[in-house]
PDB file of C-alpha atoms in Angstrom:
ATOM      1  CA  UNK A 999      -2.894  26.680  -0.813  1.00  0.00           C
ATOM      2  CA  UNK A1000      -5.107  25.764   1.944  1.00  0.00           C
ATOM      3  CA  UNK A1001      -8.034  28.095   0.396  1.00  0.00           C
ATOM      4  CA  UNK A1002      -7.939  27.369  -3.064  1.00  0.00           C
ATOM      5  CA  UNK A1003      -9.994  24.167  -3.708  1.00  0.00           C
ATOM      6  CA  UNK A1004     -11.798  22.770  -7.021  1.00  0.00           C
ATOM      7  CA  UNK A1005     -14.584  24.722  -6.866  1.00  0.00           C
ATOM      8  CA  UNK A1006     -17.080  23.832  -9.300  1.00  0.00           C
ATOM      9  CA  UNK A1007     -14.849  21.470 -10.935  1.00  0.00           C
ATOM     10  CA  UNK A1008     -15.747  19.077  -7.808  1.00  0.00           C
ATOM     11  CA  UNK A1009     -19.176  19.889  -7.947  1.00  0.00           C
ATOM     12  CA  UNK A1010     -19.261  18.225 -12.004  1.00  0.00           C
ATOM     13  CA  UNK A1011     -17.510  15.365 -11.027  1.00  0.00           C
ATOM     14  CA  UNK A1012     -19.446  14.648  -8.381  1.00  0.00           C
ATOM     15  CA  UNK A1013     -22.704  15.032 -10.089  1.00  0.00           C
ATOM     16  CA  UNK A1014     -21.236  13.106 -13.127  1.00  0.00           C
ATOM     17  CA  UNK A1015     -20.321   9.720 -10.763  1.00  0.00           C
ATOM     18  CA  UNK A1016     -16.449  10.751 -10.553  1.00  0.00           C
ATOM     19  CA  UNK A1017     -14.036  11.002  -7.344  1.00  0.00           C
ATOM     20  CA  UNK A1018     -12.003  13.310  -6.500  1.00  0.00           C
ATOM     21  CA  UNK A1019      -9.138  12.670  -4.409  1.00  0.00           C
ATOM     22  CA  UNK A1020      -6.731  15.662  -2.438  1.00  0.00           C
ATOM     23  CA  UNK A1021      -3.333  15.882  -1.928  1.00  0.00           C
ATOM     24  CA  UNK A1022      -1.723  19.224  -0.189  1.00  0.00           C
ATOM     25  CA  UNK A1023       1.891  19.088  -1.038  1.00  0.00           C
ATOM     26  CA  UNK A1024       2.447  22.177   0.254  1.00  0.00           C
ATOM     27  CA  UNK A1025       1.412  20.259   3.929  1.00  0.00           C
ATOM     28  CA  UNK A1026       4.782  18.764   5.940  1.00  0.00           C
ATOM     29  CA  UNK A1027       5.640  15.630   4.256  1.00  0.00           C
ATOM     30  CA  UNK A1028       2.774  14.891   1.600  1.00  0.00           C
ATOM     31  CA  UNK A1029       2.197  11.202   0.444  1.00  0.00           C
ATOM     32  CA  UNK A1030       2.190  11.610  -3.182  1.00  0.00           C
ATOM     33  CA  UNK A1031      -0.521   9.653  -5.012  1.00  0.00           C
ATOM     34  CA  UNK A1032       0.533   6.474  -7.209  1.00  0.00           C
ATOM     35  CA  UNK A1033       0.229   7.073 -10.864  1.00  0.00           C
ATOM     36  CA  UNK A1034      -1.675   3.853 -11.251  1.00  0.00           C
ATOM     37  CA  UNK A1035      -4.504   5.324  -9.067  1.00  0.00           C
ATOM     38  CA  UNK A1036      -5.553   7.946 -10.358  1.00  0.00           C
ATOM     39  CA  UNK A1037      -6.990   8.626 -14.591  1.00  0.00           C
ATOM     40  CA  UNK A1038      -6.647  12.885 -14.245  1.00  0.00           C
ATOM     41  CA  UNK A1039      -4.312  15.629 -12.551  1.00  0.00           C
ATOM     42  CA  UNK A1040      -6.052  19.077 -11.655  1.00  0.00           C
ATOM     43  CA  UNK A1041      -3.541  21.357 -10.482  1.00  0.00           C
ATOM     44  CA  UNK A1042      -4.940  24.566  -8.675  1.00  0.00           C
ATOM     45  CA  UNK A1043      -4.188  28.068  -8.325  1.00  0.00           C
ATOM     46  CA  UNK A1044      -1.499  29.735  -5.014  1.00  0.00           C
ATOM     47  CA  UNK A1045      -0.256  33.343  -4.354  1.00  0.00           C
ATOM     48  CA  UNK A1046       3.217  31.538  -4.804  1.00  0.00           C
ATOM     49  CA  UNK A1047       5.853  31.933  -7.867  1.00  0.00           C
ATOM     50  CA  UNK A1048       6.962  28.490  -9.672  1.00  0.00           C
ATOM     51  CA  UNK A1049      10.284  29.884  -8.712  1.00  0.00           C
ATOM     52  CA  UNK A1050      10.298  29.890  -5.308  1.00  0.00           C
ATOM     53  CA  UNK A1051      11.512  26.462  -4.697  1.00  0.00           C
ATOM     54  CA  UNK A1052      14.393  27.883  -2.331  1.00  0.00           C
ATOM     55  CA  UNK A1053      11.860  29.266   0.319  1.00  0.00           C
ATOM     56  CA  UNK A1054       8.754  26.699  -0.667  1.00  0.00           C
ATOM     57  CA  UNK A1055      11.043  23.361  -1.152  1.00  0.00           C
ATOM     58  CA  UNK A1056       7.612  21.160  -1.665  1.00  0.00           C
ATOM     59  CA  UNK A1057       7.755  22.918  -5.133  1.00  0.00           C
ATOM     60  CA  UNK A1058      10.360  20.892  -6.221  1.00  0.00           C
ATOM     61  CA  UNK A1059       9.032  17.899  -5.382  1.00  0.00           C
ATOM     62  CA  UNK A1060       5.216  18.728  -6.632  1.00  0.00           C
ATOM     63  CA  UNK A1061       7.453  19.617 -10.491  1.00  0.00           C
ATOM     64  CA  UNK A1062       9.013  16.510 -10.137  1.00  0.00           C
ATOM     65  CA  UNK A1063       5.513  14.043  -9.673  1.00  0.00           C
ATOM     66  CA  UNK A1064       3.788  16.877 -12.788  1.00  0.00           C
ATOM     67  CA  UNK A1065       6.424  15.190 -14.995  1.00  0.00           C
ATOM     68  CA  UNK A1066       6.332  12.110 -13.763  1.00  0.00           C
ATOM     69  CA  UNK A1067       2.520  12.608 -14.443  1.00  0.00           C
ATOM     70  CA  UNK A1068       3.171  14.211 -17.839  1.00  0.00           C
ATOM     71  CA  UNK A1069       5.394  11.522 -18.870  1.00  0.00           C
ATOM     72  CA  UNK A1070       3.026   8.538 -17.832  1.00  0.00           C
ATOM     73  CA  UNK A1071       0.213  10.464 -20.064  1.00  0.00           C
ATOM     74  CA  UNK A1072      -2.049  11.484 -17.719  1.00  0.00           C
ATOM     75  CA  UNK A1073      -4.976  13.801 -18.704  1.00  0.00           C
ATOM     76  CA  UNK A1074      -4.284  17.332 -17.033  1.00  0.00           C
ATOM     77  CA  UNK A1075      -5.598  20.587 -16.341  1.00  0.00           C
ATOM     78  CA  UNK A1076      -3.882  23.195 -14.606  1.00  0.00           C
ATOM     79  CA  UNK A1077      -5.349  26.255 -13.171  1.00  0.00           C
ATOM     80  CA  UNK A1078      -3.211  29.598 -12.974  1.00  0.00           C
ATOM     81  CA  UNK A1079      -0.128  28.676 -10.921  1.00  0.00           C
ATOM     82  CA  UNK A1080      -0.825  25.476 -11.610  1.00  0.00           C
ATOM     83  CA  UNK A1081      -0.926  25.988 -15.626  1.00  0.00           C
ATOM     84  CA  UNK A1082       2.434  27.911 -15.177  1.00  0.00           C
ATOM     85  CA  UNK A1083       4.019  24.962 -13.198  1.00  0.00           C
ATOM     86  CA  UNK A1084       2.867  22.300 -16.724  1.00  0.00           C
ATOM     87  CA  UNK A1085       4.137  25.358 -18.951  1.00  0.00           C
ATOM     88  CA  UNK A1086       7.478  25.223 -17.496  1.00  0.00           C
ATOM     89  CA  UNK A1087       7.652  21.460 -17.409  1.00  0.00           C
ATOM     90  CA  UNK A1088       6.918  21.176 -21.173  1.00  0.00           C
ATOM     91  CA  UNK A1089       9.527  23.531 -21.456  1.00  0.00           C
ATOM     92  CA  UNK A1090       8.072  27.129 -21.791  1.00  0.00           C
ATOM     93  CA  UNK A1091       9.452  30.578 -19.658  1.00  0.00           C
ATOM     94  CA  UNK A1092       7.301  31.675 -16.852  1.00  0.00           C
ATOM     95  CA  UNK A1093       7.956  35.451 -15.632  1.00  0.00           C
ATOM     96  CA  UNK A1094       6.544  38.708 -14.372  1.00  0.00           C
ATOM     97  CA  UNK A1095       3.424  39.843 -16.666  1.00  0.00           C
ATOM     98  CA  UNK A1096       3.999  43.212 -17.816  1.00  0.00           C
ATOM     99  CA  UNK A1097       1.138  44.018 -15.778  1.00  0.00           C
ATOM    100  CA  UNK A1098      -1.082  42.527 -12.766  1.00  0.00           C
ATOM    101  CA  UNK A1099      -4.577  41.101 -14.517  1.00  0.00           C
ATOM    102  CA  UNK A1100      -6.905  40.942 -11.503  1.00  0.00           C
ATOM    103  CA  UNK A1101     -11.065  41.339 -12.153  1.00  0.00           C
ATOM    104  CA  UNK A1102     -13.156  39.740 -14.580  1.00  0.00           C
ATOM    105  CA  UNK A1103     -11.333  40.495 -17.908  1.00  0.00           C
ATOM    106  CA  UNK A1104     -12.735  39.084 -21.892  1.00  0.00           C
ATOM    107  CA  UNK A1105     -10.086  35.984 -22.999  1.00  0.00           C
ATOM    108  CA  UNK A1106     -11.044  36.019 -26.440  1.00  0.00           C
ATOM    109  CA  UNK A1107      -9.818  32.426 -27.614  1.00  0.00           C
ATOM    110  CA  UNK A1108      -7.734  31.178 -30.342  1.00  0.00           C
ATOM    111  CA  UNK A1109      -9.533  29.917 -33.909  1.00  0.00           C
ATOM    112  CA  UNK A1110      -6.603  27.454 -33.553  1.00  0.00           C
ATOM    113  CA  UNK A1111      -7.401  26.494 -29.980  1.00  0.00           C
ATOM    114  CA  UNK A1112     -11.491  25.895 -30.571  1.00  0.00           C
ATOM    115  CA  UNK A1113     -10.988  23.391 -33.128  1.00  0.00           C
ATOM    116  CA  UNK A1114      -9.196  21.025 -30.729  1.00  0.00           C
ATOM    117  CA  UNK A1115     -11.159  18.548 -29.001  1.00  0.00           C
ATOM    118  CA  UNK A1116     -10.944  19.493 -25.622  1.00  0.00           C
ATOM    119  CA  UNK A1117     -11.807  22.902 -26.490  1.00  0.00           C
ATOM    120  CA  UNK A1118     -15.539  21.656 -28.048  1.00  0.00           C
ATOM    121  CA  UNK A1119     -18.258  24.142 -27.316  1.00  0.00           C
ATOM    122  CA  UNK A1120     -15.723  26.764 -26.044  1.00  0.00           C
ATOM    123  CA  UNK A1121     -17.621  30.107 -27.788  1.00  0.00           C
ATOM    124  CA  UNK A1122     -14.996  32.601 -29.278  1.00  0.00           C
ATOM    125  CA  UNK A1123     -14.562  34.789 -26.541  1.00  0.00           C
ATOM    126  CA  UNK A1124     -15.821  34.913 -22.672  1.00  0.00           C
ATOM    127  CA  UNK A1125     -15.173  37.219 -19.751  1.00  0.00           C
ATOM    128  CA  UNK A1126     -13.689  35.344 -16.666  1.00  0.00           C
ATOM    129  CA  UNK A1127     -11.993  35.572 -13.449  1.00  0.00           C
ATOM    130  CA  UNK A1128      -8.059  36.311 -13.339  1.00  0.00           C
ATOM    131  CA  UNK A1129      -5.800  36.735 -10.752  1.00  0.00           C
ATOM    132  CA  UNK A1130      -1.912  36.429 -11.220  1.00  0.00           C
ATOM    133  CA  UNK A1131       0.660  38.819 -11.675  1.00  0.00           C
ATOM    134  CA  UNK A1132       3.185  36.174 -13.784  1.00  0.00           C
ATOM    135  CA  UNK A1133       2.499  34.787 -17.404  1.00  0.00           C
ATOM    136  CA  UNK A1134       4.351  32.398 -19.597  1.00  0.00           C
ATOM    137  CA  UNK A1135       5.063  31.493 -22.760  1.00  0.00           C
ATOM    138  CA  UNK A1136       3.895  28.427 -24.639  1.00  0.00           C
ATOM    139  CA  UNK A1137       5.460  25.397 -24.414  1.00  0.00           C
ATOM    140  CA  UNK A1138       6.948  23.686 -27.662  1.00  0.00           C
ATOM    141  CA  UNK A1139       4.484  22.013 -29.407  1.00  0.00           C
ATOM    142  CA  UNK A1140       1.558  23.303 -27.757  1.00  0.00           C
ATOM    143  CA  UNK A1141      -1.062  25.569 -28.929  1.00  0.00           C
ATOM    144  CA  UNK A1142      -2.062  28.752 -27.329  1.00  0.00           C
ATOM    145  CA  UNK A1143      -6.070  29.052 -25.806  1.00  0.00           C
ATOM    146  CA  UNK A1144      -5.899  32.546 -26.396  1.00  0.00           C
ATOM    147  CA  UNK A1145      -5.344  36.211 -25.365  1.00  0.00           C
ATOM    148  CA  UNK A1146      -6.714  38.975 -22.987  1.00  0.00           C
ATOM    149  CA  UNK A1147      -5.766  42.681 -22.902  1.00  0.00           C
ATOM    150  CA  UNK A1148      -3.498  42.512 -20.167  1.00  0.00           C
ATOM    151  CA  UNK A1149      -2.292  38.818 -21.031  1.00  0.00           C
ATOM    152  CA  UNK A1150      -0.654  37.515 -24.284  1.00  0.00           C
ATOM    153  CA  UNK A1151      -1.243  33.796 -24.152  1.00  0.00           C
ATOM    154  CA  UNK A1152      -4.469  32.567 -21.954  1.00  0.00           C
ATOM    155  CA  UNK A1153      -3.034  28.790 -21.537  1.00  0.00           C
ATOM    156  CA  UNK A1154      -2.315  26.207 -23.845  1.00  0.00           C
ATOM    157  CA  UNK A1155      -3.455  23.019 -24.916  1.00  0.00           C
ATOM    158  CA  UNK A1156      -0.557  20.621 -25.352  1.00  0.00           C
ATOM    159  CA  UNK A1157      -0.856  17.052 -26.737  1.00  0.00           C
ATOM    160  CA  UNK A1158      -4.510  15.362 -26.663  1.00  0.00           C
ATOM    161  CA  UNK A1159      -5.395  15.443 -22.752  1.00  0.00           C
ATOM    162  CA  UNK A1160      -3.294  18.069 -21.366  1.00  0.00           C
ATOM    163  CA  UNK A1161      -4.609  21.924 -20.690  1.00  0.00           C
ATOM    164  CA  UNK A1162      -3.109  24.654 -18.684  1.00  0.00           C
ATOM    165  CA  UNK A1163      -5.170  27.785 -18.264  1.00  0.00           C
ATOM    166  CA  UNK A1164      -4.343  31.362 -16.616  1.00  0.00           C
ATOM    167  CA  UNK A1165      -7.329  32.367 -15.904  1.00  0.00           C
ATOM    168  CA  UNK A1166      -9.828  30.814 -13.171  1.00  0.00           C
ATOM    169  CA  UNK A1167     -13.167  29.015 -14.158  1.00  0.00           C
ATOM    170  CA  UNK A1168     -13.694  27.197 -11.670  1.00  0.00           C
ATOM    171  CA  UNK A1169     -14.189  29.895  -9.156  1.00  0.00           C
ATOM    172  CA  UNK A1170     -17.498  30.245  -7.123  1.00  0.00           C
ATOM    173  CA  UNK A1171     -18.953  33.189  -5.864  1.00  0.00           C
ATOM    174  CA  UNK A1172     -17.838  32.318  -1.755  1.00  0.00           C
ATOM    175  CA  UNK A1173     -14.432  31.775  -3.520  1.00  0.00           C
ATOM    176  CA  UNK A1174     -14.295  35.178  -5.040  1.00  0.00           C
ATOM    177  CA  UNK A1175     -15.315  36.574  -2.091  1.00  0.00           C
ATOM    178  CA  UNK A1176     -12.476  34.372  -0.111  1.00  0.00           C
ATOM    179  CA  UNK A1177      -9.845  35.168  -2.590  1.00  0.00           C
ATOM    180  CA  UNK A1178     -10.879  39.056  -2.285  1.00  0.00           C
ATOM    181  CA  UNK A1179     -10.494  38.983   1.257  1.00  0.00           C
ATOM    182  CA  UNK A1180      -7.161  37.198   1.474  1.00  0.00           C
ATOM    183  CA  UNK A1181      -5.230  38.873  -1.282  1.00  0.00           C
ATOM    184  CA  UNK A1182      -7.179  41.865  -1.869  1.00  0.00           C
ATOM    185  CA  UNK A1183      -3.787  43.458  -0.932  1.00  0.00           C
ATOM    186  CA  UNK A1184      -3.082  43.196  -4.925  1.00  0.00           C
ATOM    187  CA  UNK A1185      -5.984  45.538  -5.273  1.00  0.00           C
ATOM    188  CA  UNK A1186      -4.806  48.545  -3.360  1.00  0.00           C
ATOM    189  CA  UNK A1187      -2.591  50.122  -5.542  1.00  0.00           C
ATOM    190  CA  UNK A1188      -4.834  51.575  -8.716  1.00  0.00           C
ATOM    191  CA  UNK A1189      -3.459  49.945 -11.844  1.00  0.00           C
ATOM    192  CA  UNK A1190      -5.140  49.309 -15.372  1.00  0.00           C
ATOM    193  CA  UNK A1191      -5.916  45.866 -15.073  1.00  0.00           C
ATOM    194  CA  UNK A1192      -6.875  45.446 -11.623  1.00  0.00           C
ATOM    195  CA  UNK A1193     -10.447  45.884 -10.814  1.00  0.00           C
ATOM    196  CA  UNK A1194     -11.302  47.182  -7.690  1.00  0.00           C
ATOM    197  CA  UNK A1195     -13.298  45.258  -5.123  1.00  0.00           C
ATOM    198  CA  UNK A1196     -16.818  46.707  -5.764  1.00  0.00           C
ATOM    199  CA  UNK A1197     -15.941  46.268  -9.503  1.00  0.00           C
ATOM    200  CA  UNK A1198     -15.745  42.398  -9.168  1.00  0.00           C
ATOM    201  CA  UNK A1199     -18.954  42.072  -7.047  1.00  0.00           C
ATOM    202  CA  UNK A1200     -20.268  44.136  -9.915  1.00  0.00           C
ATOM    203  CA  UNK A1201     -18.984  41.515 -12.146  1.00  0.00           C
ATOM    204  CA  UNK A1202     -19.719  38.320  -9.918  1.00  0.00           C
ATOM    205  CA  UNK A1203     -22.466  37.291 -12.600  1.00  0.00           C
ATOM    206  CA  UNK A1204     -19.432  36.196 -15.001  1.00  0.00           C
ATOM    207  CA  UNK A1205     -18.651  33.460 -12.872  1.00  0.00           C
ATOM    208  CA  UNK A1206     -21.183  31.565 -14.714  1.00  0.00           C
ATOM    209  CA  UNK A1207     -19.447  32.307 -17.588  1.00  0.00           C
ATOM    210  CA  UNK A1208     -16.014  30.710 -16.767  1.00  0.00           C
ATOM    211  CA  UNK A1209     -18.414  27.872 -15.127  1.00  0.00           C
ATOM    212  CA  UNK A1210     -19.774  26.908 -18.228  1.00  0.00           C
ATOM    213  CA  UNK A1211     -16.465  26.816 -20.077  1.00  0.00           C
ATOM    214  CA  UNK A1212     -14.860  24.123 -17.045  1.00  0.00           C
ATOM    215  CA  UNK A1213     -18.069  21.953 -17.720  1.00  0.00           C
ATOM    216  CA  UNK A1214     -17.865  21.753 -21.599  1.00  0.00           C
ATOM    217  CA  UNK A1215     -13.554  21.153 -21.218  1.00  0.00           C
ATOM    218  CA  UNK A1216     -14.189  18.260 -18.132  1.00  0.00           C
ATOM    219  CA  UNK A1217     -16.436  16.456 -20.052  1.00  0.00           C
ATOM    220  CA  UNK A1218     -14.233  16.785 -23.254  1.00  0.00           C
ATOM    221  CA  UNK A1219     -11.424  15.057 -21.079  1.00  0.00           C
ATOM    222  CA  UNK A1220     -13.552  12.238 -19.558  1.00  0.00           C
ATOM    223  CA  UNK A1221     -14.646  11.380 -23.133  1.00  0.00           C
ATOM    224  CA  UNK A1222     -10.932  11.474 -23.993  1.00  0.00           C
ATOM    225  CA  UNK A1223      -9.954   9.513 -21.395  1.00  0.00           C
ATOM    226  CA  UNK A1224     -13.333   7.036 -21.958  1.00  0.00           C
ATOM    227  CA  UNK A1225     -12.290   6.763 -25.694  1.00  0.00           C
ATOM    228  CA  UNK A1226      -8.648   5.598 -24.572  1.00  0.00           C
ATOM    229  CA  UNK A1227      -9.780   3.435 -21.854  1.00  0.00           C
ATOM    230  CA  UNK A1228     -12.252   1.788 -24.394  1.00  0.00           C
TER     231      UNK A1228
END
């Protein structure tokens, strides 16, 4: 979506001596990147559903290049829709969650999940950003991240280089703000896992939490993909 960007994942890249390249499928006619150009694929967040292709046809076409991408072995991470878009091409169910998880909300994370290496210096649990209404269950082969209250499974970690999370940590504080004033909709209705909008400014301290987790997890994948280049 037009107004969900990198965040502070561009900001470490950029102060680490890596570009970062766009491209906006969901724009008329996108011009799909070459796989030989590119070493990573960070797929973002939208207020869409991975299934709806018939009204948002570019999401065929963006599940189409993630497999392509998958298949060629490219190092990955996927943010919220983006994480349930590589969780249903590795094969795994996306669908409703039996509850909306909006607000900053404690993922406490697998024992399983923080002794893989892209996972190194992840503590055992942190309180982060979410925003989705749909979940999904973990691909075959994969291992899950972890668990919230409202959420069974976090995101997984699939392979060596590949990561799909639900949860955002690469919000910043303007982007909060943004995402609060676009879809703050999903906040009217009182529910137990939706935080109102004076609750997350309370909370807007925690973004440094989920910041700290992206850092340690983008340099674990650059040192992945450093080691392989080698």
């Amino acid at each position: 979506m037009p107004d969900e960007g990198p965040g502070h994942a561009a900001d470490w890249l950029a102060a680490h001596g890596h570009s970062l390249t766009f491209t906006k499928l969901f724009e008329p006619k996108p011009i799909f990147p070459v796989l030989s150009d590119f070493d990573g694929l960070l797929i973002l967040g939208g207020a869409m559903s991975v299934h709806d292709e018939d009204q948002l046809p570019w999401l065929r076409l963006e599940k189409a290049f993630i497999k392509e991408a998958l298949r060629a072995g490219k190092i990955t991470l996927a943010i919220c829709l983006g994480a349930q878009l590589v969780a249903e091409a590795l094969g795994g169910e996306v669908r409703p969650n039996h509850a909306p998880e909006i607000g900053f909300w404690t993922v406490r994370f697998s024992a399983r999940s923080l002794e893989h290496p892209l996972l190194r210096g992840w503590p055992e649990k942190a309180t982060v950003l979410h925003w989705h209404l749909d979940t999904f269950t973990v691909p075959p082969g994969a291992v899950r991240v972890g668990m919230s209250a409202a959420t069974a499974t976090q995101g997984f970690v699939w392979g060596d280089g590949v990561i799909g999370l639900q949860f955002h940590p690469e919000m910043t504080v303007p982007m909060v703000e943004k995402l609060m004033e676009l879809e703050g909709h999903e906040q009217a209705e009182e529910q137990e896992f939706v935080q109102t909008a004076e609750q997350i400014r309370g909370k807007l301290k925690s973004v440094w939490k989920g910041r700290k987790l992206l850092e340690a997890l983008l340099a674990n994948l650059v040192a992945l993909h450093e080691s392989e280049a080698g």
